[in-house]
Tab-separated table of C-alpha atoms in Angstrom:
chain	number	residue	atom	x	y	z
M	1	UNK	CA	0.203	-0.204	0.136
M	2	UNK	CA	1.284	3.290	-1.105
M	3	UNK	CA	3.066	5.245	1.930
M	4	UNK	CA	1.783	8.211	-0.114
M	5	UNK	CA	1.249	9.914	-3.398
M	6	UNK	CA	2.763	12.868	-4.753
M	7	UNK	CA	2.311	14.784	-7.741
M	8	UNK	CA	5.512	15.861	-9.601
M	9	UNK	CA	5.192	18.530	-12.109
M	10	UNK	CA	8.796	19.513	-14.314
M	11	UNK	CA	8.794	23.052	-14.749
M	12	UNK	CA	11.196	25.869	-16.365
M	13	UNK	CA	13.997	23.986	-14.709
M	14	UNK	CA	13.284	20.589	-15.141
M	15	UNK	CA	13.524	21.156	-18.984
M	16	UNK	CA	9.769	20.786	-19.953
M	17	UNK	CA	7.589	23.698	-21.002
M	18	UNK	CA	4.679	24.905	-21.784
M	19	UNK	CA	1.914	22.312	-23.203
M	20	UNK	CA	5.034	19.669	-22.794
M	21	UNK	CA	4.368	19.643	-18.927
M	22	UNK	CA	2.262	16.863	-17.634
M	23	UNK	CA	1.715	15.698	-14.106
M	24	UNK	CA	2.613	12.286	-12.910
M	25	UNK	CA	1.497	10.387	-9.831
M	26	UNK	CA	4.021	8.540	-8.034
M	27	UNK	CA	3.448	6.213	-5.243
M	28	UNK	CA	6.197	6.428	-2.351
M	29	UNK	CA	7.056	3.339	0.197
M	30	UNK	CA	9.170	3.009	2.992
M	31	UNK	CA	10.913	0.182	2.736
M	32	UNK	CA	12.885	-1.699	5.764
M	33	UNK	CA	16.099	-3.946	4.293
M	34	UNK	CA	18.044	-6.274	6.509
M	35	UNK	CA	22.012	-4.947	6.267
M	36	UNK	CA	23.335	-7.464	4.259
M	37	UNK	CA	20.715	-7.080	1.143
M	38	UNK	CA	20.754	-3.415	1.606
M	39	UNK	CA	24.784	-3.171	1.339
M	40	UNK	CA	23.928	-5.361	-1.402
M	41	UNK	CA	21.521	-2.975	-3.040
M	42	UNK	CA	24.264	-0.283	-2.169
M	43	UNK	CA	26.539	-2.544	-4.480
M	44	UNK	CA	24.146	-2.244	-7.160
M	45	UNK	CA	23.039	1.310	-6.859
M	46	UNK	CA	27.096	1.932	-6.860
M	47	UNK	CA	27.799	-0.194	-9.994
M	48	UNK	CA	25.251	1.449	-11.730
M	49	UNK	CA	25.605	4.819	-10.821
M	50	UNK	CA	22.188	5.645	-9.673
M	51	UNK	CA	20.280	6.392	-6.192
M	52	UNK	CA	19.157	3.433	-4.086
M	53	UNK	CA	15.465	4.287	-4.815
M	54	UNK	CA	16.150	3.870	-8.511
M	55	UNK	CA	18.198	0.756	-7.698
M	56	UNK	CA	15.375	-0.570	-5.445
M	57	UNK	CA	12.622	0.251	-8.179
M	58	UNK	CA	14.886	-1.712	-10.869
M	59	UNK	CA	15.551	-4.523	-8.840
M	60	UNK	CA	11.811	-5.174	-7.756
M	61	UNK	CA	11.080	-4.521	-11.800
M	62	UNK	CA	13.411	-7.010	-12.894
M	63	UNK	CA	12.214	-9.903	-10.129
M	64	UNK	CA	8.739	-9.024	-11.176
M	65	UNK	CA	9.274	-9.558	-14.976
M	66	UNK	CA	11.784	-12.741	-13.944
M	67	UNK	CA	8.580	-14.300	-11.937
M	68	UNK	CA	6.053	-13.707	-15.035
M	69	UNK	CA	9.317	-15.631	-17.449
M	70	UNK	CA	9.089	-18.353	-15.170
M	71	UNK	CA	5.299	-18.495	-14.603
M	72	UNK	CA	5.152	-18.146	-18.771
M	73	UNK	CA	7.640	-20.566	-19.109
M	74	UNK	CA	5.875	-23.502	-17.317
M	75	UNK	CA	2.684	-23.017	-18.897
M	76	UNK	CA	4.436	-23.413	-21.894
M	77	UNK	CA	5.504	-26.653	-20.686
M	78	UNK	CA	2.602	-27.633	-19.226
M	79	UNK	CA	0.845	-26.734	-22.406
M	80	UNK	CA	3.487	-29.345	-24.499
M	81	UNK	CA	3.432	-32.221	-21.819
M	82	UNK	CA	-0.821	-32.241	-21.541
M	83	UNK	CA	-0.928	-35.062	-24.179
M	84	UNK	CA	1.562	-37.057	-22.308
M	85	UNK	CA	0.575	-39.752	-19.678
M	86	UNK	CA	3.992	-39.832	-17.953
M	87	UNK	CA	3.266	-39.983	-14.648
M	88	UNK	CA	6.462	-39.030	-13.438
M	89	UNK	CA	6.861	-35.967	-15.687
M	90	UNK	CA	2.954	-34.883	-14.135
M	91	UNK	CA	4.910	-35.084	-10.477
M	92	UNK	CA	7.446	-33.201	-11.631
M	93	UNK	CA	5.741	-30.550	-13.205
M	94	UNK	CA	3.147	-30.051	-9.757
M	95	UNK	CA	6.208	-29.695	-7.682
M	96	UNK	CA	7.377	-27.018	-10.400
M	97	UNK	CA	3.892	-25.108	-9.980
M	98	UNK	CA	3.730	-25.786	-6.352
M	99	UNK	CA	7.258	-24.192	-6.263
M	100	UNK	CA	6.525	-21.452	-8.680
M	101	UNK	CA	3.193	-20.130	-6.826
M	102	UNK	CA	4.353	-20.480	-3.060
M	103	UNK	CA	8.323	-20.047	-4.028
M	104	UNK	CA	9.279	-22.749	-1.874
């Protein structure tokens, strides 16, 4: 749930003027990270030369994209194997599905 929502406008100093101005709502969150994880994010932010906030946003986006890719791959394999009556393969797919959904 967003901590707060802010509207951001780019004025003369922001580089956009006149009809190019647009209003953009941003969600802001406060997150707590374990010290080891915070250190990893700091190293990543330093490596890509960006702020911690942008680094966290990029890592979250990459994680969500990776999760979607894993789901897409799983369902592709499931569709390919639906015609098979191989019990071992069915058990393996069930285990993969459980891991995908529950993260275990």
